[in-house]
Amino acid sequence: MSVSPSPASPSSSPEIVTAPVRAMLVLGTRPEAIKLAPVARAMARSPLFEPVVVTTGQHREMLDQMLDLLQVPVHTRLDVMRERQQLSTLTARLVDGLGEVVRAERPDLVVVQGDTTTALTGALAAFYEHLPIAHVEAGLRTGVLDNPFPEELNRRLIGRMARWHFAPTPRAAAHLTAEGVPEAEVFTTGNTVIDNLLWVLTEGSGSSAFSSGLRRVLLTLHRRENQGATMRGMGRAMRRLADRGDVELVIPLHKSPAVREALLPELADHPAIRVVEPLGYLDFSATLAACDLVLTDSGGIQEEAPTLGKPALVLRTTTERPEAVEAGAARLVGTDPDVILEAATALLDDPVAYGRMASAGNPFGDGTATERIVAQLAEDFGADAGPDRGVVPLVASRHEGPGSYSTA
Ligand code: UD1
Ligand code: UDP
């Protein structure tokens, strides 16, 4: 569309536009596709927006199996993934590739999600072209610069560049304002992962990967800081858990060679352990819904498990999602194999403790994050966001201290 590019200064306002707003959604990994899918779907439904989806191919198979969720054709595909990619080369290839796309397309804004290398470089490419940036899932912090690595740095850097900070929780919003982001640019919306999960549970029908009537444990691991000896130790702990005899473990294995090298030797040839390829989203959500207990180092699964009332043990030393721990829905158990085994055993054996966690609830939103995000963008681009224009007229609550998800 024809619109002058807006200045990239984080405090600048976007141009007022009258034609559909061209929003470039940049995504490269599985969770970005999942969490931007509802935004793409909402924009595609609205005459106010033209979503321009760019996939970087940071992930290959694991991204491809999520693209149906978008219900929007991919406009541009980069193909940057290399086996055992290093962060420096991945970053360089992405800045270069995305820079070209942004220059060629000149969207009205660029939307990035979360804290991956794709999100960081999508924001950088936009910043270099003076385009305004919307950051979905803004403000998550562990407070430890290299944990998770490199995501904590990525999310802080994106926070310096963005014009719209869509924080999933009041705490995330508070992190941003404490770092000096103007309150008027921070919006507490909930997390779009909940919107997507609720949509999939209504619209789709997946199959659980569990096959027995035993207690069902779902495990996923992938974080860089867990790879190597730490992950091997976790694999051994899972084998000991499976030795109980009354559980079935399902482990959808991340494609990363480093993850496979660490886990496969520890998990092989056990009758109670089912190692499977990464599941499509419908099957994964059905598997999550069918399980009794989740063990994970994933970000997204920490949000989805409480939504479905599944106790989650977080196999990490830090979390940027303490809301679930404080609500009582998740426990941060660390990376020591003995402690992990003890925590899993305690939950499986103690129905009262289990019931408390299972009923703690979900602190990550009510399924309306997308509406809030899209309505806020519509308002700031000067569009008429009335009901007859196809956008639900909700405006995300501007962050004013410990507020919640109320409409403005
Ligand atoms: C990335 C993100 C992490 C996110 C995770 C979601 C960064 C630095 N990390 O980590 O924040 O939590 O995705 O899963 O952005 N591979 C394949 N096929 C695939 C996907 C990956 O073969 O479909 C292999 C590649 O060889 C690649 C390796 O997995 O070298 C790791 O992928 P990479 O994107 O570098 O890091 P992740 O650990 O997946
Ligand atoms: N997921 C999936 N199939 C799987 C494993 C996970 O669809 O086999 C989904 C899961 O529902 C969640 C997301 O992938 O929404 C999490 O991705 P990942 O753990 O790779 O990344 P993170 O959330 O840690 O960034």
CSV table of C-alpha atoms and ligand atoms in Angstrom, one decimal:
chain,number,residue,atom,x,y,z
A,1,MET,CA,0.0,0.0,0.0
A,2,SER,CA,1.2,3.6,-0.4
A,3,VAL,CA,2.1,5.1,2.9
A,4,SER,CA,5.1,7.0,4.0
A,5,PRO,CA,7.3,4.9,6.2
A,6,SER,CA,7.0,5.9,9.9
A,7,PRO,CA,10.0,6.9,11.8
A,8,ALA,CA,11.5,3.9,13.8
A,9,SER,CA,11.9,5.8,17.0
A,10,PRO,CA,10.2,3.7,19.6
A,11,SER,CA,8.1,6.7,20.8
A,12,SER,CA,7.0,7.7,17.3
A,13,SER,CA,3.4,7.3,16.1
A,14,PRO,CA,2.5,5.4,12.9
A,15,GLU,CA,1.2,7.2,9.9
A,16,ILE,CA,-2.6,7.4,9.6
A,17,VAL,CA,-3.5,5.2,6.7
A,18,THR,CA,-6.8,4.8,4.8
A,19,ALA,CA,-6.2,1.6,2.8
A,20,PRO,CA,-5.7,-1.7,4.5
A,21,VAL,CA,-2.7,-1.7,6.8
A,22,ARG,CA,0.0,-4.0,5.5
A,23,ALA,CA,1.3,-5.9,8.5
A,24,MET,CA,4.3,-8.1,7.9
A,25,LEU,CA,4.3,-11.0,10.3
A,26,VAL,CA,7.8,-12.5,10.5
A,27,LEU,CA,8.0,-16.1,11.9
A,28,GLY,CA,10.6,-18.8,11.7
A,29,THR,CA,10.1,-21.4,14.4
A,30,ARG,CA,7.3,-23.6,15.6
A,31,PRO,CA,6.1,-21.4,18.6
A,32,GLU,CA,6.1,-18.2,16.5
A,33,ALA,CA,3.8,-19.8,14.0
A,34,ILE,CA,1.5,-21.0,16.8
A,35,LYS,CA,1.4,-17.7,18.6
A,36,LEU,CA,1.1,-15.5,15.5
A,37,ALA,CA,-1.5,-17.7,13.8
A,38,PRO,CA,-4.5,-16.1,15.6
A,39,VAL,CA,-3.1,-12.7,14.7
A,40,ALA,CA,-2.8,-13.7,11.0
A,41,ARG,CA,-6.3,-15.2,11.0
A,42,ALA,CA,-7.8,-12.1,12.6
A,43,MET,CA,-6.1,-9.7,10.2
A,44,ALA,CA,-7.1,-11.8,7.2
A,45,ARG,CA,-10.7,-11.6,8.4
A,46,SER,CA,-10.6,-7.9,8.8
A,47,PRO,CA,-10.8,-5.4,5.9
A,48,LEU,CA,-8.6,-3.1,7.9
A,49,PHE,CA,-5.5,-5.3,7.5
A,50,GLU,CA,-3.5,-7.1,4.9
A,51,PRO,CA,-1.3,-9.7,6.6
A,52,VAL,CA,1.9,-10.3,4.8
A,53,VAL,CA,3.4,-13.5,6.2
A,54,VAL,CA,7.2,-14.0,5.9
A,55,THR,CA,8.6,-17.3,7.0
A,56,THR,CA,12.4,-17.4,7.6
A,57,GLY,CA,12.8,-21.2,7.7
A,58,GLN,CA,14.9,-21.0,10.9
A,59,HIS,CA,13.0,-24.2,11.5
A,60,ARG,CA,12.0,-26.4,8.6
A,61,GLU,CA,9.8,-29.5,9.2
A,62,MET,CA,8.7,-28.1,12.6
A,63,LEU,CA,7.6,-24.9,11.1
A,64,ASP,CA,6.0,-26.4,8.0
A,65,GLN,CA,3.8,-28.6,10.1
A,66,MET,CA,2.3,-25.4,11.8
A,67,LEU,CA,1.6,-23.3,8.7
A,68,ASP,CA,-1.9,-24.6,8.2
A,69,LEU,CA,-2.8,-22.8,11.5
A,70,LEU,CA,-2.2,-19.4,9.8
A,71,GLN,CA,-5.0,-19.9,7.3
A,72,VAL,CA,-3.2,-17.3,5.3
A,73,PRO,CA,-0.8,-18.1,2.4
A,74,VAL,CA,2.9,-17.5,3.0
A,75,HIS,CA,3.9,-14.4,1.0
A,76,THR,CA,7.7,-14.9,1.2
A,77,ARG,CA,9.7,-17.9,2.3
A,78,LEU,CA,13.3,-17.7,3.2
A,79,ASP,CA,15.2,-20.9,3.6
A,80,VAL,CA,17.9,-20.1,6.1
A,81,MET,CA,18.1,-23.3,8.2
A,82,ARG,CA,21.3,-25.3,8.2
A,83,GLU,CA,22.0,-28.4,10.2
A,84,ARG,CA,23.7,-27.5,13.5
A,85,GLN,CA,23.3,-23.8,12.7
A,86,GLN,CA,25.4,-21.4,14.8
A,87,LEU,CA,23.8,-18.4,16.3
A,88,SER,CA,26.2,-16.0,14.6
A,89,THR,CA,25.6,-17.4,11.1
A,90,LEU,CA,21.9,-17.8,11.6
A,91,THR,CA,21.7,-14.2,12.7
A,92,ALA,CA,23.7,-12.9,9.8
A,93,ARG,CA,21.7,-14.8,7.3
A,94,LEU,CA,18.4,-13.7,8.8
A,95,VAL,CA,19.3,-9.9,9.0
A,96,ASP,CA,20.5,-10.1,5.4
A,97,GLY,CA,17.5,-12.0,4.1
A,98,LEU,CA,14.8,-10.1,6.1
A,99,GLY,CA,16.4,-6.8,5.2
A,100,GLU,CA,15.9,-7.5,1.5
A,101,VAL,CA,12.3,-8.6,2.0
A,102,VAL,CA,11.4,-5.5,4.1
A,103,ARG,CA,13.0,-3.2,1.5
A,104,ALA,CA,11.1,-4.9,-1.3
A,105,GLU,CA,7.7,-5.0,0.5
A,106,ARG,CA,7.8,-1.8,2.6
A,107,PRO,CA,4.9,-2.9,4.9
A,108,ASP,CA,3.3,-0.4,7.3
A,109,LEU,CA,4.5,-2.3,10.3
A,110,VAL,CA,6.4,-5.4,11.1
A,111,VAL,CA,5.1,-7.8,13.8
A,112,VAL,CA,7.4,-10.2,15.6
A,113,GLN,CA,6.7,-12.6,18.4
A,114,GLY,CA,8.7,-13.7,21.4
A,115,ASP,CA,12.4,-14.0,21.6
A,116,THR,CA,13.9,-16.2,18.9
A,117,THR,CA,16.6,-15.2,16.5
A,118,THR,CA,13.9,-14.7,13.8
A,119,ALA,CA,12.1,-12.3,16.1
A,120,LEU,CA,15.3,-10.3,16.9
A,121,THR,CA,16.4,-10.1,13.3
A,122,GLY,CA,12.8,-9.3,12.1
A,123,ALA,CA,12.8,-6.3,14.4
A,124,LEU,CA,16.3,-5.3,13.4
A,125,ALA,CA,15.5,-5.5,9.7
A,126,ALA,CA,12.4,-3.3,10.3
A,127,PHE,CA,14.3,-0.8,12.5
A,128,TYR,CA,17.0,-0.4,9.8
A,129,GLU,CA,14.2,0.6,7.3
A,130,HIS,CA,12.5,3.0,9.8
A,131,LEU,CA,9.4,0.8,10.0
A,132,PRO,CA,7.4,0.5,13.3
A,133,ILE,CA,7.6,-2.8,15.1
A,134,ALA,CA,4.9,-4.6,17.1
A,135,HIS,CA,6.2,-7.1,19.7
A,136,VAL,CA,3.8,-9.8,20.6
A,137,GLU,CA,4.6,-11.5,23.9
A,138,ALA,CA,6.7,-8.6,25.1
A,139,GLY,CA,8.2,-8.1,28.6
A,140,LEU,CA,9.0,-11.6,29.6
A,141,ARG,CA,12.2,-11.6,31.7
A,142,THR,CA,14.1,-14.0,33.9
A,143,GLY,CA,16.5,-11.3,34.9
A,144,VAL,CA,19.5,-13.5,33.9
A,145,LEU,CA,21.0,-12.3,30.7
A,146,ASP,CA,22.3,-15.6,29.5
A,147,ASN,CA,19.4,-17.8,30.7
A,148,PRO,CA,17.5,-18.8,28.6
A,149,PHE,CA,20.3,-18.4,26.1
A,150,PRO,CA,20.1,-16.4,23.9
A,151,GLU,CA,16.4,-15.6,24.3
A,152,GLU,CA,16.7,-13.3,27.3
A,153,LEU,CA,19.0,-11.0,25.4
A,154,ASN,CA,16.8,-11.2,22.3
A,155,ARG,CA,13.7,-10.1,24.1
A,156,ARG,CA,15.4,-7.3,25.8
A,157,LEU,CA,16.8,-6.0,22.5
A,158,ILE,CA,13.4,-6.2,20.8
A,159,GLY,CA,12.0,-4.3,23.7
A,160,ARG,CA,14.4,-1.4,22.8
A,161,MET,CA,13.1,-1.3,19.2
A,162,ALA,CA,9.4,-1.9,19.4
A,163,ARG,CA,6.7,0.7,19.1
A,164,TRP,CA,3.9,-1.6,20.5
A,165,HIS,CA,4.7,-3.9,23.4
A,166,PHE,CA,1.9,-6.5,23.7
A,167,ALA,CA,2.6,-7.9,27.2
A,168,PRO,CA,0.8,-11.2,28.1
A,169,THR,CA,0.5,-10.4,31.8
A,170,PRO,CA,0.6,-7.4,34.1
A,171,ARG,CA,4.0,-8.6,35.3
A,172,ALA,CA,5.4,-8.6,31.8
A,173,ALA,CA,4.0,-5.1,31.3
A,174,ALA,CA,5.6,-3.9,34.6
A,175,HIS,CA,9.0,-5.2,33.5
A,176,LEU,CA,8.8,-3.0,30.4
A,177,THR,CA,7.8,0.2,32.2
A,178,ALA,CA,10.5,-0.4,34.8
A,179,GLU,CA,12.9,-0.5,31.9
A,180,GLY,CA,11.7,2.9,30.7
A,181,VAL,CA,9.3,2.0,28.0
A,182,PRO,CA,6.5,4.6,28.0
A,183,GLU,CA,3.3,3.4,29.5
A,184,ALA,CA,1.4,4.5,26.5
A,185,GLU,CA,3.3,1.9,24.4
A,186,VAL,CA,2.6,-1.1,26.7
A,187,PHE,CA,-0.6,-3.1,26.4
A,188,THR,CA,-1.6,-6.0,28.6
A,189,THR,CA,-3.4,-8.4,26.4
A,190,GLY,CA,-3.0,-12.0,27.6
A,191,ASN,CA,-1.0,-14.5,25.5
A,192,THR,CA,-2.1,-15.4,21.9
A,193,VAL,CA,-1.1,-19.0,22.6
A,194,ILE,CA,-4.3,-19.3,24.7
A,195,ASP,CA,-6.4,-17.9,21.8
A,196,ASN,CA,-4.9,-20.4,19.5
A,197,LEU,CA,-5.3,-23.4,21.9
A,198,LEU,CA,-8.9,-22.6,22.6
A,199,TRP,CA,-9.6,-22.2,18.8
A,200,VAL,CA,-7.9,-25.5,18.0
A,201,LEU,CA,-9.8,-27.3,20.8
A,202,THR,CA,-13.1,-26.0,19.3
A,203,GLU,CA,-12.3,-26.3,15.6
A,204,GLY,CA,-9.9,-29.2,15.3
A,205,SER,CA,-9.8,-32.9,16.1
A,206,GLY,CA,-6.4,-34.3,16.9
A,207,SER,CA,-5.3,-37.7,18.2
A,208,SER,CA,-3.5,-38.4,21.4
A,209,ALA,CA,-0.2,-40.1,21.1
A,210,PHE,CA,-0.8,-42.1,24.3
A,211,SER,CA,-1.7,-45.7,23.7
A,212,SER,CA,-2.1,-47.3,27.2
A,213,GLY,CA,-4.4,-47.0,30.1
A,214,LEU,CA,-1.4,-46.2,32.4
A,215,ARG,CA,-0.7,-42.8,34.0
A,216,ARG,CA,0.4,-40.5,31.2
A,217,VAL,CA,3.5,-38.3,31.3
A,218,LEU,CA,4.3,-36.0,28.5
A,219,LEU,CA,7.9,-34.8,28.1
A,220,THR,CA,9.5,-32.2,25.8
A,221,LEU,CA,13.0,-30.8,26.0
A,222,HIS,CA,15.0,-28.5,23.7
A,223,ARG,CA,16.6,-25.5,25.4
A,224,ARG,CA,20.2,-24.8,24.4
A,225,GLU,CA,21.3,-24.4,28.0
A,226,ASN,CA,20.0,-27.9,28.8
A,227,GLN,CA,21.7,-29.6,26.0
A,228,GLY,CA,24.7,-32.0,26.6
A,229,ALA,CA,25.2,-33.6,30.0
A,230,THR,CA,22.3,-31.9,31.7
A,231,MET,CA,19.8,-33.3,29.1
A,232,ARG,CA,21.4,-36.7,29.3
A,233,GLY,CA,20.8,-36.7,33.0
A,234,MET,CA,17.2,-35.7,32.4
A,235,GLY,CA,16.9,-38.6,30.0
A,236,ARG,CA,18.2,-41.0,32.7
A,237,ALA,CA,15.7,-39.6,35.2
A,238,MET,CA,12.9,-40.2,32.7
A,239,ARG,CA,14.0,-43.8,32.3
A,240,ARG,CA,13.9,-44.3,36.1
A,241,LEU,CA,10.4,-42.8,36.1
A,242,ALA,CA,9.3,-45.2,33.4
A,243,ASP,CA,10.7,-48.1,35.5
A,244,ARG,CA,7.8,-47.5,38.0
A,245,GLY,CA,5.7,-49.7,35.8
A,246,ASP,CA,2.5,-47.7,36.1
A,247,VAL,CA,3.3,-44.8,33.7
A,248,GLU,CA,3.5,-44.3,30.0
A,249,LEU,CA,5.9,-41.6,28.8
A,250,VAL,CA,5.3,-39.9,25.4
A,251,ILE,CA,8.2,-37.8,24.2
A,252,PRO,CA,7.8,-35.8,20.9
A,253,LEU,CA,11.4,-35.3,20.1
A,254,HIS,CA,12.6,-31.9,18.9
A,255,LYS,CA,14.4,-32.1,15.5
A,256,SER,CA,17.6,-30.5,16.9
A,257,PRO,CA,20.5,-33.0,16.5
A,258,ALA,CA,21.9,-31.9,19.9
A,259,VAL,CA,18.6,-32.9,21.5
A,260,ARG,CA,18.5,-36.2,19.8
A,261,GLU,CA,22.1,-37.0,20.6
A,262,ALA,CA,21.5,-36.3,24.3
A,263,LEU,CA,18.2,-38.1,24.7
A,264,LEU,CA,17.9,-41.0,22.3
A,265,PRO,CA,20.6,-43.2,23.9
A,266,GLU,CA,19.0,-42.7,27.3
A,267,LEU,CA,15.5,-43.4,26.2
A,268,ALA,CA,15.9,-46.3,23.7
A,269,ASP,CA,14.2,-49.7,24.1
A,270,HIS,CA,12.1,-49.1,27.1
A,271,PRO,CA,8.5,-50.6,26.9
A,272,ALA,CA,7.0,-47.6,28.7
A,273,ILE,CA,8.7,-44.9,26.7
A,274,ARG,CA,7.3,-43.8,23.3
A,275,VAL,CA,9.6,-41.4,21.5
A,276,VAL,CA,7.8,-39.8,18.5
A,277,GLU,CA,8.6,-37.2,15.9
A,278,PRO,CA,7.3,-33.7,16.6
A,279,LEU,CA,3.5,-33.7,16.6
A,280,GLY,CA,1.3,-31.4,14.6
A,281,TYR,CA,-0.5,-28.9,16.7
A,282,LEU,CA,-3.8,-30.7,16.7
A,283,ASP,CA,-2.3,-34.0,17.8
A,284,PHE,CA,0.0,-32.3,20.3
A,285,SER,CA,-2.9,-30.4,22.0
A,286,ALA,CA,-4.9,-33.7,22.1
A,287,THR,CA,-1.9,-35.4,23.7
A,288,LEU,CA,-1.6,-32.6,26.2
A,289,ALA,CA,-5.3,-32.8,27.0
A,290,ALA,CA,-5.0,-36.6,27.5
A,291,CYS,CA,-1.9,-36.5,29.8
A,292,ASP,CA,-1.7,-36.5,33.6
A,293,LEU,CA,1.6,-34.8,34.0
A,294,VAL,CA,3.8,-32.5,31.9
A,295,LEU,CA,7.6,-32.3,32.2
A,296,THR,CA,9.1,-29.6,29.9
A,297,ASP,CA,11.6,-26.9,29.3
A,298,SER,CA,9.3,-25.3,26.7
A,299,GLY,CA,7.9,-21.8,27.1
A,300,GLY,CA,4.6,-22.4,25.2
A,301,ILE,CA,3.8,-25.6,27.0
A,302,GLN,CA,4.2,-23.8,30.4
A,303,GLU,CA,1.3,-21.7,29.2
A,304,GLU,CA,-0.8,-24.3,27.6
A,305,ALA,CA,-0.6,-26.9,30.4
A,306,PRO,CA,-2.3,-24.8,33.1
A,307,THR,CA,-5.0,-23.9,30.5
A,308,LEU,CA,-5.9,-27.6,30.3
A,309,GLY,CA,-5.4,-28.2,34.0
A,310,LYS,CA,-2.3,-30.3,33.6
A,311,PRO,CA,0.4,-29.9,36.3
A,312,ALA,CA,3.7,-28.9,34.8
A,313,LEU,CA,7.2,-29.5,36.1
A,314,VAL,CA,9.5,-27.0,34.5
A,315,LEU,CA,13.0,-28.6,33.9
A,316,ARG,CA,15.0,-25.4,34.0
A,317,THR,CA,16.8,-23.2,36.6
A,318,THR,CA,14.9,-20.0,35.6
A,319,THR,CA,11.5,-19.2,34.2
A,320,GLU,CA,10.2,-16.0,32.5
A,321,ARG,CA,6.7,-17.3,33.3
A,322,PRO,CA,6.6,-17.2,37.1
A,323,GLU,CA,2.9,-16.5,37.0
A,324,ALA,CA,2.2,-20.2,36.5
A,325,VAL,CA,4.4,-21.1,39.5
A,326,GLU,CA,2.9,-18.5,41.7
A,327,ALA,CA,-0.6,-19.6,40.7
A,328,GLY,CA,0.4,-23.1,41.8
A,329,ALA,CA,-0.1,-24.6,38.3
A,330,ALA,CA,3.6,-25.2,37.6
A,331,ARG,CA,6.8,-26.0,39.6
A,332,LEU,CA,10.3,-24.9,38.7
A,333,VAL,CA,12.2,-28.0,39.6
A,334,GLY,CA,15.6,-27.3,38.1
A,335,THR,CA,17.8,-29.7,36.2
A,336,ASP,CA,19.1,-32.2,38.8
A,337,PRO,CA,17.9,-35.7,37.7
A,338,ASP,CA,17.3,-36.8,41.3
A,339,VAL,CA,15.2,-33.8,42.1
A,340,ILE,CA,13.2,-34.1,38.9
A,341,LEU,CA,12.5,-37.8,39.6
A,342,GLU,CA,11.5,-37.0,43.2
A,343,ALA,CA,9.1,-34.2,42.1
A,344,ALA,CA,7.4,-36.3,39.4
A,345,THR,CA,7.1,-39.2,41.8
A,346,ALA,CA,5.6,-37.0,44.5
A,347,LEU,CA,3.0,-35.6,42.2
A,348,LEU,CA,2.0,-39.0,40.8
A,349,ASP,CA,1.7,-40.5,44.3
A,350,ASP,CA,0.0,-37.6,46.1
A,351,PRO,CA,-3.5,-37.0,44.8
A,352,VAL,CA,-4.0,-34.0,47.0
A,353,ALA,CA,-0.9,-32.2,45.8
A,354,TYR,CA,-1.8,-33.2,42.3
A,355,GLY,CA,-5.4,-31.9,42.5
A,356,ARG,CA,-4.1,-28.6,43.9
A,357,MET,CA,-1.9,-28.1,40.8
A,358,ALA,CA,-4.4,-29.3,38.4
A,359,SER,CA,-7.1,-26.8,39.6
A,360,ALA,CA,-4.8,-23.8,39.9
A,361,GLY,CA,-5.9,-22.2,36.7
A,362,ASN,CA,-4.3,-20.3,33.9
A,363,PRO,CA,-2.8,-16.9,34.4
A,364,PHE,CA,-1.9,-16.2,30.8
A,365,GLY,CA,-5.1,-14.7,29.5
A,366,ASP,CA,-8.7,-15.4,28.6
A,367,GLY,CA,-8.4,-16.1,24.8
A,368,THR,CA,-8.9,-12.5,23.7
A,369,ALA,CA,-5.3,-11.4,23.3
A,370,THR,CA,-5.6,-11.3,19.5
A,371,GLU,CA,-8.7,-9.1,19.5
A,372,ARG,CA,-6.9,-6.7,21.8
A,373,ILE,CA,-3.8,-6.6,19.7
A,374,VAL,CA,-5.5,-6.1,16.4
A,375,ALA,CA,-7.9,-3.5,17.8
A,376,GLN,CA,-5.1,-1.5,19.3
A,377,LEU,CA,-3.2,-1.5,16.0
A,378,ALA,CA,-6.3,-0.5,14.1
A,379,GLU,CA,-6.9,2.3,16.5
A,380,ASP,CA,-3.3,3.6,16.2
A,381,PHE,CA,-3.3,3.5,12.4
A,382,GLY,CA,-6.4,5.6,12.6
A,383,ALA,CA,-8.7,3.0,11.2
A,384,ASP,CA,-12.4,2.7,12.1
A,385,ALA,CA,-12.5,-0.4,14.2
A,386,GLY,CA,-16.2,-0.4,14.6
A,387,PRO,CA,-18.1,-3.8,14.5
A,388,ASP,CA,-19.2,-3.2,10.9
A,389,ARG,CA,-15.5,-3.2,9.9
A,390,GLY,CA,-14.9,-6.7,11.1
A,391,VAL,CA,-12.8,-6.0,14.2
A,392,VAL,CA,-14.2,-6.5,17.6
A,393,PRO,CA,-14.0,-3.0,19.2
A,394,LEU,CA,-11.9,-4.0,22.2
A,395,VAL,CA,-8.9,-1.9,23.1
A,396,ALA,CA,-6.2,-3.5,25.2
A,397,SER,CA,-5.9,-2.0,28.7
A,398,ARG,CA,-3.0,0.4,28.8
A,399,HIS,CA,-0.7,-0.7,31.6
A,400,GLU,CA,-1.4,1.2,34.7
A,401,GLY,CA,0.3,-0.7,37.5
A,402,PRO,CA,-1.1,-4.2,38.4
A,403,GLY,CA,-4.2,-4.1,36.2
A,404,SER,CA,-5.6,-7.0,34.3
A,405,TYR,CA,-7.3,-7.8,31.1
A,406,SER,CA,-10.2,-5.4,31.4
A,407,THR,CA,-11.2,-3.5,28.3
A,408,ALA,CA,-10.3,0.2,28.2
B,1,UD1,C1,14.7,-22.2,18.6
B,1,UD1,C2,14.7,-20.8,19.3
B,1,UD1,C3,14.1,-21.0,20.7
B,1,UD1,C4,12.8,-21.7,20.6
B,1,UD1,C5,12.8,-23.0,19.8
B,1,UD1,C6,11.5,-23.5,19.6
B,1,UD1,C7,16.6,-19.3,18.9
B,1,UD1,C8,18.0,-19.0,19.2
B,1,UD1,N1,16.1,-20.4,19.5
B,1,UD1,O1,15.6,-23.1,19.3
B,1,UD1,O2,14.0,-19.8,21.4
B,1,UD1,O3,12.3,-22.0,22.0
B,1,UD1,O4,13.4,-22.7,18.5
B,1,UD1,O5,11.5,-24.9,19.3
B,1,UD1,O6,15.9,-18.7,18.1
B,1,UD1,N2,16.1,-28.4,13.2
B,1,UD1,C9,15.7,-29.2,12.2
B,1,UD1,N3,14.4,-29.1,11.7
B,1,UD1,C10,13.5,-28.3,12.3
B,1,UD1,C11,13.9,-27.4,13.3
B,1,UD1,C12,15.2,-27.5,13.8
B,1,UD1,O7,16.5,-30.0,11.7
B,1,UD1,O8,12.4,-28.2,11.8
B,1,UD1,C13,17.5,-28.5,13.7
B,1,UD1,C14,18.5,-27.7,12.9
B,1,UD1,O9,19.5,-28.5,12.6
B,1,UD1,C15,19.0,-26.6,13.8
B,1,UD1,C16,18.7,-27.2,15.2
B,1,UD1,O10,17.5,-28.0,15.0
B,1,UD1,O11,20.4,-26.5,13.7
B,1,UD1,C17,18.3,-26.1,16.2
B,1,UD1,O12,17.4,-25.2,15.7
B,1,UD1,P1,17.5,-23.6,16.1
B,1,UD1,O13,16.4,-22.9,15.5
B,1,UD1,O14,18.9,-23.1,15.9
B,1,UD1,O15,17.3,-23.7,17.7
B,1,UD1,P2,16.2,-24.3,18.6
B,1,UD1,O16,16.9,-25.1,19.6
B,1,UD1,O17,15.2,-25.0,17.7
B,2,UDP,N1,4.2,-28.4,20.2
B,2,UDP,C1,3.7,-29.1,19.1
B,2,UDP,N2,4.1,-30.4,18.8
B,2,UDP,C2,5.1,-31.0,19.6
B,2,UDP,C3,5.7,-30.3,20.7
B,2,UDP,C4,5.2,-29.0,20.9
B,2,UDP,O1,2.8,-28.6,18.4
B,2,UDP,O2,5.4,-32.1,19.3
B,2,UDP,C5,3.8,-27.0,20.4
B,2,UDP,C6,3.3,-26.8,21.8
B,2,UDP,O3,1.9,-26.9,21.9
B,2,UDP,C7,3.7,-25.3,22.1
B,2,UDP,C8,4.9,-25.1,21.2
B,2,UDP,O4,4.9,-26.2,20.3
B,2,UDP,O5,2.7,-24.4,21.7
B,2,UDP,C9,6.1,-25.0,22.0
B,2,UDP,O6,7.2,-25.1,21.1
B,2,UDP,P1,8.7,-25.2,21.7
B,2,UDP,O7,8.7,-26.0,23.0
B,2,UDP,O8,9.5,-25.8,20.5
B,2,UDP,O9,9.2,-23.8,21.8
B,2,UDP,P2,9.1,-22.7,23.1
B,2,UDP,O10,7.7,-22.5,23.4
B,2,UDP,O11,9.9,-23.3,24.2
B,2,UDP,O12,9.7,-21.5,22.5
